[in-house]
Amino acid sequence: MSRVTLSRYLIEQTRSNNTPADLRFLIEVVARACKEISHAVSKGALGGVLGSMGTENVQGEVQKKLDVISNEILLEANEWGGHLAGMASEEMDNAYQIPGKYPKGAYLLVFDPLDGSSNIDVNVSVGTIFSVLRCPDQYLSQNDSLDEQAFLQPGTKQVCAGYAIYGPQTMLVLTLGNGVKGFTLDRELGSFVLTHDDIRIPETTAEFAINMSNSRHWEPPVSRYVEELLAGKEGPLGKDYNMRWVAAMVADVHRILTRGGLFMYPRDSREPSKPGKLRLMYEANPMSFIVEQAGGVSTNGIERILDIQPTSLHQRVAVYLGSKEEVDRVTAYHQG
Ligand code: F6P
């Protein structure tokens, strides 16, 4: 049986009019950058890439060397190809302008270059998350610098979202809005090969993911729901639940796409001005697009995440995503 590589899959999408050629090129370049990041991550101590930079990003988080390296790899790979009007990243305060010497294109690329980077030094899975939006026409001037407003579009406007996970295998999981495909990196071929043709999240689950150490800060609906989960068979939900927490959203979401489950990062009382820890534009939106395309559900406890109108590039949001039955239940607890 001939193997379907990412390139072949994308060419077939273009032939059937699902993917314009410039979007295909953009995804190929992002995938190539992810291969390079995978390589850097896998070198670990041998490549001198572990540890911190001694700097902080705009969120006040300590930057790991690999956060900065991965950010550079994605910027350099994507700035020259002529398919982008601009980029934005967790690691940069402001939007990245395509240098004047390169042509500009129709798309915007938003990414978290290395999600879960506190896992790097302990050799646990990390990943890259990305989202592609169309740049609205009014911002498409060749000369002016790109206004940050161009990026502030709800998640429903994404034309593509994906992540690469750097774990025991490196995988690229992708949606173009017509289902979810998973590709595994064949290191001998140097290509991503289609291995998961139609990823679906089961509607029901008996597994949840949450950072329990924050429980004293949770709001009442979350405390009630997690108490019910922990009560198991004897409680109101009538079954025993298992818990997993990798502390890298990519890895937790990947598990949910593989065998179902519920991922929660609620808003809590520690910093009332910040609704949750995760970022809307380059964590919650792309993952919500993928989860919905796999038949799952994603909300902030009140509304569908993809419907939220962003107000800033690094905006935070509460996240409940995964198997429909449990996301619907915890969302209903918030609503009433
Ligand atoms: O980007 C933030 C992140 O690393 C996510 O990937 C992950 O789900 C979460 O933070 C882990 O948070 P905590 O440190 O509270 O376990």
Coordinates of C-alpha atoms and ligand atoms in Angstrom, one line a residue:
M1 CA 0.0 0.0 0.0
S2 CA 1.4 3.4 -0.9
R3 CA 2.0 5.8 2.0
V4 CA 0.2 9.1 2.0
T5 CA 2.6 11.8 3.1
L6 CA 1.5 15.2 4.3
S7 CA 2.5 16.7 0.9
R8 CA 0.4 14.3 -1.0
Y9 CA -2.6 14.8 1.3
L10 CA -2.3 18.6 0.9
I11 CA -2.0 18.3 -2.9
E12 CA -5.1 16.2 -3.0
Q13 CA -6.9 18.8 -0.9
T14 CA -5.9 21.5 -3.4
R15 CA -7.1 19.4 -6.3
S16 CA -10.5 19.0 -4.7
N17 CA -10.6 22.7 -4.0
N18 CA -10.4 22.4 -0.2
T19 CA -7.0 24.1 0.1
P20 CA -5.7 27.0 -2.0
A21 CA -2.2 26.5 -3.2
D22 CA -0.7 29.3 -1.0
L23 CA -2.3 27.8 2.1
R24 CA -0.9 24.4 1.2
F25 CA 2.6 26.0 0.9
L26 CA 2.2 27.7 4.3
I27 CA 1.2 24.4 6.0
E28 CA 4.2 22.6 4.4
V29 CA 6.5 25.3 5.7
V30 CA 5.1 25.1 9.2
A31 CA 5.5 21.3 9.1
R32 CA 9.1 21.6 8.0
A33 CA 9.7 24.0 10.9
C34 CA 8.1 21.5 13.3
K35 CA 10.5 18.8 12.0
E36 CA 13.4 21.2 12.9
I37 CA 12.0 21.9 16.3
S38 CA 11.5 18.1 16.9
H39 CA 15.2 17.6 16.0
A40 CA 16.3 20.4 18.4
V41 CA 14.1 19.0 21.2
S42 CA 15.4 15.5 20.8
K43 CA 19.0 16.5 21.2
G44 CA 18.3 17.6 24.8
A45 CA 21.5 18.0 26.9
L46 CA 23.7 16.9 23.9
G47 CA 22.6 20.0 22.0
G48 CA 23.0 22.4 24.9
V49 CA 19.4 23.4 24.5
L50 CA 18.0 22.6 28.0
G51 CA 17.5 25.2 30.7
S52 CA 16.4 28.8 30.8
M53 CA 17.4 32.0 29.0
G54 CA 17.1 34.1 32.1
T55 CA 14.4 36.2 30.4
E56 CA 10.6 36.5 30.6
N57 CA 8.0 36.6 27.9
V58 CA 5.1 39.1 27.8
Q59 CA 3.1 36.8 30.2
G60 CA 5.9 37.1 32.8
E61 CA 6.9 33.4 32.3
V62 CA 10.5 32.4 32.3
Q63 CA 11.6 31.6 28.8
K64 CA 13.3 28.3 28.2
K65 CA 16.2 28.2 25.6
L66 CA 14.0 25.9 23.5
D67 CA 11.1 28.4 23.6
V68 CA 13.3 31.0 22.0
I69 CA 14.9 28.6 19.5
S70 CA 11.5 27.2 18.4
N71 CA 10.1 30.7 18.0
E72 CA 13.2 31.7 15.8
I73 CA 12.8 28.5 13.7
L74 CA 9.1 29.3 13.0
L75 CA 9.8 32.9 12.2
E76 CA 12.7 32.2 9.9
A77 CA 10.9 29.4 8.0
N78 CA 7.8 31.4 7.4
E79 CA 8.9 35.1 6.8
W80 CA 10.2 34.8 3.3
G81 CA 7.7 32.6 1.4
G82 CA 5.2 35.3 0.4
H83 CA 2.2 33.6 1.9
L84 CA 1.9 35.6 5.1
A85 CA 0.8 39.1 6.0
G86 CA 2.1 38.7 9.6
M87 CA 2.8 36.4 12.5
A88 CA 2.1 36.5 16.3
S89 CA 3.5 34.2 19.0
E90 CA 3.3 33.5 22.7
E91 CA 7.0 34.5 22.9
M92 CA 6.6 38.0 21.3
D93 CA 4.9 41.0 22.8
N94 CA 3.6 42.4 19.5
A95 CA 2.8 41.1 16.0
Y96 CA 5.8 40.2 13.9
Q97 CA 6.1 42.2 10.7
I98 CA 7.2 40.5 7.5
P99 CA 10.5 42.2 6.6
G100 CA 10.1 44.7 3.7
K101 CA 12.6 42.7 1.5
Y102 CA 10.1 39.8 1.3
P103 CA 6.7 39.6 -0.5
K104 CA 3.6 39.5 1.7
G105 CA 0.6 37.1 1.4
A106 CA -3.0 36.7 2.5
Y107 CA -2.6 34.7 5.7
L108 CA -1.8 35.3 9.4
L109 CA 0.0 32.7 11.4
V110 CA -0.4 32.6 15.2
F111 CA 1.6 30.1 17.3
D112 CA 2.8 28.8 20.6
P113 CA 6.2 27.6 19.5
L114 CA 6.8 25.3 22.4
D115 CA 3.8 24.5 24.5
G116 CA 4.3 22.9 28.0
S117 CA 7.9 23.9 28.0
S118 CA 8.3 23.3 31.7
N119 CA 8.3 19.6 30.6
I120 CA 11.5 20.0 28.5
D121 CA 14.1 19.6 31.2
V122 CA 12.4 16.5 32.6
N123 CA 12.1 14.8 29.1
V124 CA 8.3 14.7 29.0
S125 CA 6.2 15.5 25.8
V126 CA 6.0 19.1 24.5
G127 CA 4.5 20.5 21.3
T128 CA 3.9 23.4 18.9
I129 CA 0.4 24.7 18.4
F130 CA -0.6 26.9 15.4
S131 CA -3.6 28.6 13.9
V132 CA -4.0 30.2 10.4
L133 CA -6.4 33.1 9.8
R134 CA -7.0 35.1 6.6
C135 CA -5.8 38.6 6.9
P136 CA -8.8 40.9 6.4
D137 CA -8.6 43.0 3.2
Q138 CA -8.4 46.3 4.9
Y139 CA -5.1 45.4 6.6
L140 CA -3.5 44.0 3.4
S141 CA -1.4 47.0 2.4
Q142 CA 2.1 46.2 1.1
N143 CA 3.7 49.2 2.7
D144 CA 2.2 49.8 6.1
S145 CA 3.1 47.8 9.2
L146 CA 0.4 45.3 10.1
D147 CA -2.1 46.4 12.7
E148 CA -2.6 44.0 15.6
Q149 CA -6.3 44.4 15.1
A150 CA -6.0 42.2 12.0
F151 CA -5.4 39.2 14.2
L152 CA -8.4 39.7 16.5
Q153 CA -10.8 37.4 14.8
P154 CA -13.0 34.7 16.5
G155 CA -11.8 31.1 16.2
T156 CA -14.6 30.3 13.8
K157 CA -12.6 32.3 11.2
Q158 CA -9.6 29.9 11.3
V159 CA -8.9 28.2 8.0
C160 CA -6.5 25.7 9.5
A161 CA -5.2 24.7 12.9
G162 CA -2.8 22.1 14.0
Y163 CA -0.2 21.0 16.5
A164 CA 3.0 19.0 16.5
I165 CA 3.6 16.8 19.5
Y166 CA 7.2 15.9 20.4
G167 CA 6.8 12.7 22.4
P168 CA 7.8 9.1 21.9
Q169 CA 6.8 9.8 18.3
T170 CA 6.6 13.2 16.6
M171 CA 3.2 13.7 15.2
L172 CA 1.4 16.5 13.3
V173 CA -2.3 16.7 13.8
L174 CA -4.2 19.0 11.5
T175 CA -7.6 20.3 10.5
L176 CA -8.6 22.2 7.4
G177 CA -12.2 22.3 8.6
N178 CA -13.1 18.9 7.1
G179 CA -12.2 16.5 9.9
V180 CA -8.9 15.8 11.7
K181 CA -5.9 13.9 10.3
G182 CA -2.8 12.7 12.2
F183 CA 0.6 12.3 10.6
T184 CA 3.6 10.5 12.2
L185 CA 7.1 11.7 11.4
D186 CA 9.0 8.9 9.6
R187 CA 12.5 9.9 10.5
E188 CA 14.1 7.6 7.8
L189 CA 11.9 9.2 5.1
G190 CA 12.0 12.6 6.6
S191 CA 8.3 13.0 6.0
F192 CA 5.1 13.1 7.9
V193 CA 3.0 10.1 7.0
L194 CA -0.7 9.8 7.4
T195 CA -1.3 7.3 10.2
H196 CA -4.6 8.5 11.7
D197 CA -7.1 9.1 9.0
D198 CA -10.2 10.3 10.8
I199 CA -9.6 11.2 14.4
R200 CA -12.9 11.1 16.5
I201 CA -13.4 11.9 20.2
P202 CA -15.8 9.5 21.8
E203 CA -18.9 11.2 23.2
T204 CA -18.6 9.7 26.7
T205 CA -15.5 9.2 28.8
A206 CA -14.4 8.2 32.3
E207 CA -11.1 10.2 32.3
F208 CA -10.5 13.9 33.2
A209 CA -7.5 16.2 33.3
I210 CA -7.2 19.2 35.7
N211 CA -4.5 20.7 37.9
M212 CA -5.9 19.6 41.3
S213 CA -3.4 21.7 43.2
N214 CA -5.5 24.8 42.3
S215 CA -8.7 23.4 43.8
R216 CA -8.9 25.9 46.6
H217 CA -9.0 28.8 44.1
W218 CA -11.8 27.3 41.9
E219 CA -15.3 28.7 41.5
P220 CA -18.3 26.8 42.9
P221 CA -19.4 25.0 39.7
V222 CA -15.9 23.6 39.1
S223 CA -15.6 22.4 42.7
R224 CA -19.0 20.8 42.6
Y225 CA -18.3 19.0 39.3
V226 CA -14.8 17.7 40.3
E227 CA -16.3 16.5 43.7
E228 CA -18.8 14.5 41.7
L229 CA -16.1 13.0 39.5
L230 CA -14.1 12.0 42.5
A231 CA -17.1 10.5 44.2
G232 CA -17.0 7.8 41.5
K233 CA -19.6 4.9 41.4
E234 CA -21.2 5.9 44.7
G235 CA -21.6 9.6 43.6
P236 CA -24.3 11.2 41.4
L237 CA -22.4 10.4 38.1
G238 CA -22.5 6.7 39.0
K239 CA -19.1 5.7 37.6
D240 CA -15.4 5.7 38.6
Y241 CA -13.2 8.3 36.8
N242 CA -9.5 8.2 36.2
M243 CA -7.3 11.3 36.2
R244 CA -4.3 12.3 34.0
W245 CA -2.4 15.6 33.9
V246 CA 0.7 15.9 31.7
A247 CA 0.9 19.7 32.2
A248 CA 1.4 20.3 28.5
M249 CA -1.9 21.1 26.8
V250 CA -0.7 19.5 23.5
A251 CA -0.1 16.2 25.3
D252 CA -3.4 16.3 27.3
V253 CA -5.4 17.2 24.2
H254 CA -3.6 14.5 22.1
R255 CA -4.6 11.9 24.7
I256 CA -8.2 13.1 24.5
L257 CA -8.2 12.9 20.7
T258 CA -6.8 9.4 20.9
R259 CA -9.1 7.8 23.6
G260 CA -11.5 10.5 24.8
G261 CA -11.5 12.5 28.0
L262 CA -12.1 16.0 29.4
F263 CA -9.5 18.7 29.8
M264 CA -10.1 21.6 32.1
Y265 CA -8.2 24.8 32.9
P266 CA -10.8 26.9 34.8
R267 CA -10.7 30.5 35.6
D268 CA -9.9 30.9 39.3
S269 CA -9.8 33.5 42.1
R270 CA -6.0 34.0 42.1
E271 CA -5.9 36.8 39.4
P272 CA -9.5 38.0 38.9
S273 CA -8.4 40.1 35.9
K274 CA -7.2 37.0 34.0
P275 CA -9.9 34.6 33.0
G276 CA -7.9 31.4 33.1
K277 CA -4.3 30.5 32.3
L278 CA -4.4 29.4 28.7
R279 CA -4.2 31.8 25.8
L280 CA -7.2 32.2 23.4
M281 CA -5.5 33.0 20.1
Y282 CA -2.7 30.3 20.0
E283 CA -3.8 27.6 22.5
A284 CA -7.6 27.5 23.0
N285 CA -8.7 28.5 19.5
P286 CA -6.6 26.1 17.5
M287 CA -7.3 23.2 20.0
S288 CA -11.0 24.0 20.0
F289 CA -11.2 23.9 16.2
I290 CA -9.4 20.5 16.2
V291 CA -11.6 19.2 19.0
E292 CA -14.8 20.3 17.3
Q293 CA -13.7 18.8 14.0
A294 CA -13.2 15.5 15.8
G295 CA -16.7 15.6 17.2
G296 CA -15.9 17.0 20.6
V297 CA -17.0 20.2 22.4
S298 CA -15.0 23.2 23.7
T299 CA -16.3 26.0 25.9
N300 CA -15.1 28.5 28.5
G301 CA -17.9 27.3 30.8
I302 CA -20.3 29.8 29.5
E303 CA -20.0 29.9 25.7
R304 CA -18.3 28.1 22.7
I305 CA -14.7 29.2 22.7
L306 CA -14.7 29.6 18.9
D307 CA -17.4 32.3 19.2
I308 CA -15.4 34.5 21.5
Q309 CA -14.4 37.9 19.9
P310 CA -10.8 38.4 21.0
T311 CA -9.8 41.8 22.4
S312 CA -6.0 41.3 22.6
L313 CA -3.3 39.1 21.2
H314 CA -2.4 37.4 24.5
Q315 CA -5.9 37.2 26.0
R316 CA -6.5 34.4 28.4
V317 CA -9.5 32.1 28.6
A318 CA -11.0 29.3 30.8
V319 CA -11.0 26.0 28.8
Y320 CA -13.2 22.9 29.0
L321 CA -12.8 20.6 26.1
G322 CA -13.1 17.0 25.0
S323 CA -15.9 14.4 25.1
K324 CA -19.3 16.0 24.6
E325 CA -21.2 14.5 27.5
E326 CA -18.7 15.8 30.2
V327 CA -18.1 19.2 28.6
D328 CA -21.8 19.7 28.3
R329 CA -22.3 18.8 31.9
V330 CA -19.6 21.1 33.4
T331 CA -20.8 23.9 31.1
A332 CA -24.4 23.4 32.3
Y333 CA -23.1 23.7 36.0
H334 CA -21.7 27.1 35.1
Q335 CA -24.8 28.2 33.4
G336 CA -27.3 27.4 36.1
Ligands
F6P1 O1 0.8 27.1 28.2 C1 0.5 26.8 29.4 C2 0.6 25.3 29.8 O2 2.0 24.9 29.8 C3 -0.3 24.3 29.1 O3 0.4 23.7 28.1 C4 -0.6 23.4 30.2 O4 -1.8 22.7 30.0 C5 -0.6 24.2 31.5 O5 0.2 25.4 31.2 C6 0.0 23.6 32.7 O6 -0.3 24.4 33.8 P1 0.1 24.0 35.3 O7 1.5 24.5 35.4 O8 -0.8 24.7 36.1 O9 0.1 22.5 35.4

